[in-house]
Coordinates of C-alpha atoms in Angstrom, one line a residue:
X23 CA 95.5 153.3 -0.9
X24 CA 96.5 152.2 2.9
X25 CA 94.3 150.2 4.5
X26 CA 94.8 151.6 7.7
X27 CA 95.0 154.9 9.7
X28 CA 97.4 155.5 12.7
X29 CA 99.1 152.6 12.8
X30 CA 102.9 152.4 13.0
X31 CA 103.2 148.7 11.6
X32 CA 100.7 146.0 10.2
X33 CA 101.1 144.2 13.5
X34 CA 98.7 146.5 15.3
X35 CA 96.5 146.3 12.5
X36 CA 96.3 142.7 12.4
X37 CA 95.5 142.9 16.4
X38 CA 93.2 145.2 16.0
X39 CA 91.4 142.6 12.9
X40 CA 91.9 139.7 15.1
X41 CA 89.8 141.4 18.3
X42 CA 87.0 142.9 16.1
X43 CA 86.3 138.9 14.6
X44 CA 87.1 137.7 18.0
X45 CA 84.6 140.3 19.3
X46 CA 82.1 139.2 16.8
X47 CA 82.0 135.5 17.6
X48 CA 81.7 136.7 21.3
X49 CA 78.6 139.2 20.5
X50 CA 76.7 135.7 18.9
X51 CA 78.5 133.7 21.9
X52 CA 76.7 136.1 24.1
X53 CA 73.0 135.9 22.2
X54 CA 73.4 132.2 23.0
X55 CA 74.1 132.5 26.5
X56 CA 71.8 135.1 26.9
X57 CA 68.8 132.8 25.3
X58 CA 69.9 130.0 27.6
X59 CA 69.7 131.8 31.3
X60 CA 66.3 133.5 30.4
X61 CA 64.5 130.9 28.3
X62 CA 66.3 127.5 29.8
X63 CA 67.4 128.0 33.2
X64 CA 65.1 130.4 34.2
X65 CA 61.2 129.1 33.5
X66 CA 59.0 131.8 35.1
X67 CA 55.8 131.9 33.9
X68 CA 54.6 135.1 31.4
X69 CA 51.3 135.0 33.0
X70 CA 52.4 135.3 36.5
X71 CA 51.9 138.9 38.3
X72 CA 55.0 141.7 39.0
X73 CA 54.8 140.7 42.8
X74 CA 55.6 136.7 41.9
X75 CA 57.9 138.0 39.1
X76 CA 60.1 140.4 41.5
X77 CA 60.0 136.9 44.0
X78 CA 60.8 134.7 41.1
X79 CA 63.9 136.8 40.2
X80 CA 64.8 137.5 44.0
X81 CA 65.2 133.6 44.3
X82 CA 67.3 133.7 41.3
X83 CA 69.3 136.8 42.1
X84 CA 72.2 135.6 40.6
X85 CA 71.7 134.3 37.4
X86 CA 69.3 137.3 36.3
X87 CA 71.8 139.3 37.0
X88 CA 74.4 137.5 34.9
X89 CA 72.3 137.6 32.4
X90 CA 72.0 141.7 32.5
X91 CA 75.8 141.7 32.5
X92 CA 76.7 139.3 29.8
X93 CA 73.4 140.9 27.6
X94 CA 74.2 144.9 28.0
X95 CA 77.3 145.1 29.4
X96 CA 79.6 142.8 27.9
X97 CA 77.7 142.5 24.3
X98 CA 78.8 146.3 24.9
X99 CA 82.0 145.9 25.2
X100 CA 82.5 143.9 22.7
X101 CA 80.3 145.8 20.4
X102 CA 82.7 149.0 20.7
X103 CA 85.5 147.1 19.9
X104 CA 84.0 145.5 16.3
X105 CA 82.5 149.2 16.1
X106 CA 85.9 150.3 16.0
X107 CA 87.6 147.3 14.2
X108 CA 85.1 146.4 11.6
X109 CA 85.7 149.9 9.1
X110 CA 89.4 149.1 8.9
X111 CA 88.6 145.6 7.0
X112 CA 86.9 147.7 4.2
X113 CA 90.0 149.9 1.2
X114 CA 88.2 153.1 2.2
X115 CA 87.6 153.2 5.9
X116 CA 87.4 156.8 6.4
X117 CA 84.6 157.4 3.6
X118 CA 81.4 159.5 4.9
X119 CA 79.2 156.1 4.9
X120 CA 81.1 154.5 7.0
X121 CA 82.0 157.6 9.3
X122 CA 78.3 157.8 9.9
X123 CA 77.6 154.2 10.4
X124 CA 80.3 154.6 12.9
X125 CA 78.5 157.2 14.5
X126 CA 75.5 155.2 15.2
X127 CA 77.2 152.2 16.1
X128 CA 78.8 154.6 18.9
X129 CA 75.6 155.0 20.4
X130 CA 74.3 151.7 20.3
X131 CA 77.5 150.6 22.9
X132 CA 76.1 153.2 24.9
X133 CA 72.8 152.7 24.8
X134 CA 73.5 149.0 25.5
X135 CA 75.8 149.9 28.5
X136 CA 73.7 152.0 29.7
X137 CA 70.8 149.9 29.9
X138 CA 73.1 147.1 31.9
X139 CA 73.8 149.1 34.6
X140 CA 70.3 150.6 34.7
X141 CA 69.0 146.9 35.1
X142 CA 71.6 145.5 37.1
X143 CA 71.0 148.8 39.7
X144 CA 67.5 148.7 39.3
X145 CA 67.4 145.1 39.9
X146 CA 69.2 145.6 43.2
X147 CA 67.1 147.9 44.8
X148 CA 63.7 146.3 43.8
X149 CA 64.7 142.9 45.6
X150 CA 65.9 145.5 48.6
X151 CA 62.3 146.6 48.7
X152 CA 60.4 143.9 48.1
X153 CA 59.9 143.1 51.4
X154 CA 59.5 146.6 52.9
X155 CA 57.6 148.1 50.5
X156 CA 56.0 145.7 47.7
X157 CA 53.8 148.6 45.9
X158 CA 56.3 150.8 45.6
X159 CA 59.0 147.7 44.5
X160 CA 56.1 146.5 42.1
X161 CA 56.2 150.5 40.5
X162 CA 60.6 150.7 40.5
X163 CA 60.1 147.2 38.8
X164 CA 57.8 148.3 36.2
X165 CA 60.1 151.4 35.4
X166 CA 62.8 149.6 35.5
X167 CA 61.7 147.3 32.5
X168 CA 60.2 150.3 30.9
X169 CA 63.7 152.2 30.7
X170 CA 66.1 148.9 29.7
X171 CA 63.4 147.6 27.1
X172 CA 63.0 151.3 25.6
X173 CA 67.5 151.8 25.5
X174 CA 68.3 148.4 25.2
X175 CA 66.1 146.8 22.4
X176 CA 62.6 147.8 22.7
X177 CA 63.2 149.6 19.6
X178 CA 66.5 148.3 17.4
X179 CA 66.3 151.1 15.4
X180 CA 70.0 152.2 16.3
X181 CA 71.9 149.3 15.7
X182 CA 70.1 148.7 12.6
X183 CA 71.2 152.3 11.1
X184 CA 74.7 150.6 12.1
X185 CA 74.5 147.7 10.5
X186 CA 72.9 148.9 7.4
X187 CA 74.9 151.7 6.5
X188 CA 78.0 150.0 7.4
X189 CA 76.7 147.4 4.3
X190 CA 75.9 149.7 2.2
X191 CA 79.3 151.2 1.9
X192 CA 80.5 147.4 2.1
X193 CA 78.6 146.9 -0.9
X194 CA 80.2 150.1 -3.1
X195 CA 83.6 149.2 -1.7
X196 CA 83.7 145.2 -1.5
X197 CA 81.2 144.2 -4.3
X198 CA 82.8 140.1 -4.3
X199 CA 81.8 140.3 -0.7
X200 CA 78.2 141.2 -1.7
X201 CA 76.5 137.9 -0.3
X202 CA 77.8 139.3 3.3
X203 CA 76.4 143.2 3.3
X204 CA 73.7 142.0 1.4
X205 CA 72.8 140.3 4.2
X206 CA 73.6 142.8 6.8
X207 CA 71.3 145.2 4.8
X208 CA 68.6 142.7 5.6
X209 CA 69.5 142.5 8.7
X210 CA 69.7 146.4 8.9
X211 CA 66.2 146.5 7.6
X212 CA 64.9 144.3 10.1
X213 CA 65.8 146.4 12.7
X214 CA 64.2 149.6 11.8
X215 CA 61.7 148.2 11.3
X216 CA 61.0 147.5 14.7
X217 CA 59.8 151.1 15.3
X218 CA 56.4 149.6 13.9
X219 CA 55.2 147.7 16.7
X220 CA 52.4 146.0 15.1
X221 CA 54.2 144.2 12.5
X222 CA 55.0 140.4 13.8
X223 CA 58.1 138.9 14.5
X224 CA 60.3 141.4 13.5
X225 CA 62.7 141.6 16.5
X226 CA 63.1 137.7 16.0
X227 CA 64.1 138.2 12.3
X228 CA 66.9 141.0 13.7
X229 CA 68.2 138.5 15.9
X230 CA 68.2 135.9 14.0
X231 CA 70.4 137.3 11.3
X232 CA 72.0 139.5 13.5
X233 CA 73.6 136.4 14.6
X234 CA 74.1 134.9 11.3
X235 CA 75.8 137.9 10.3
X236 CA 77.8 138.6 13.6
X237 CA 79.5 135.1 13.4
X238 CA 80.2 135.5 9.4
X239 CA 82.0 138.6 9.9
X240 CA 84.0 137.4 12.8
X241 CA 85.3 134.4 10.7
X242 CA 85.7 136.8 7.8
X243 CA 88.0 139.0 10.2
X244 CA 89.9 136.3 11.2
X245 CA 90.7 134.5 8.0
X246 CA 91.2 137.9 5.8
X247 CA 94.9 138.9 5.3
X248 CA 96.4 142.2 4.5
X249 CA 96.6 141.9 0.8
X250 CA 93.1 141.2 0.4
X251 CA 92.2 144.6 1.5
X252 CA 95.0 146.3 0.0
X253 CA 94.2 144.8 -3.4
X254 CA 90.4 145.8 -3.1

């Protein structure tokens, strides 16, 4: 059975392989960078109140706003392209498991893009209006935050529908890489799970082996070779 769909020569194909497992290791590069401009460089307090917060972040204009581009837009980005990349690793990548998983991953990228530019926007006009109009900047802030959190990880309950059902027909089609989906279905399951706000911890378990599993797929795409699918 090919491996591949719509490509002339296995060239592409191994372009294509190389950029999903490069896009990978950039999604976890970008988790890390990410973690560092909000919880290293950045030290505003959690206590403080939306006035001081919109101040705070006005004095830091520029690195929040990295931040929002390197978290939604370019973890975008690079999500479509291992959305895309990451079903042609697997002998059957046209089955209906994988089709669907597809589907979700789909509109995760544009959940996630979306929620970049409605931050980075949002974020623009807030520090225009701070000092005109504080209430109402205090109010755009508050939606602001209500909209990204809400699209852009408030709930991970589309990505995880990605990532689950993508290792599920991982499983059925690549059982002697069982230790991987197995733990993209945990990862999966993390993630829906986070529609139940009460339970603890939950979106730190996502992204913890969300990264674990982002970083082993992208050496897996780079090390595998053609006959290892084809053989499977």
């Amino acid at each position: 059975m090919s491996f591949y769909q719509g490509t002339s020569n296995s060239a592409s194909f191994f372009t294509l392989q190389r950029c999903g497992g490069l896009a990978a290791l950039g999604m976890a590069l970008c988790y890390f960078t990410v973690a560092l401009i909000f919880f290293v460089f950045l030290s505003q307090p959690e206590q403080a109140e939306p006035l001081q917060k919109i101040q705070y972040i006005e004095q830091h204009q520029f690195l929040v706003a990295a931040g929002y581009a390197i978290g939604y837009l370019l973890f975008g980005f690079l999500l479509a392209v291992m959305v895309i990349a990451i079903p042609q690793q697997l002998p059957q990548p046209r089955s209906a498991l994988v089709q669907v998983s597809g589907l979700f991953g789909k509109v995760w990228v544009v959940l996630m893009m979306a929620s970049g530019m409605i931050a980075l926007t949002g974020l623009e006009r807030v520090i225009n209006l701070v000092n005109t109009d504080p209430d109402l900047a205090v109010t755009l802030f508050s939606v602001m935050g209500l909209m990204t959190h809400a699209l852009g990880g408030g709930i991970e309950l589309v990505g995880g529908l990605w990532i689950l059902l993508f290792s599920l027909a991982g499983l059925q089609q690549q059982p002697q890489k069982a230790k991987l989906h197995g733990l993209g279905l945990l990862t999966g399951s993390f993630a829906i799970l986070t529609v139940f706000h009460t339970l603890p911890y939950l979106k730190e378990a996502f992204g913890l082996s969300q990264l674990v599993w982002q970083l082993w797929f992208g050496v897996v795409l780079l090390r595998q070779k053609q006959q290892e699918i084809t053989a499977e």
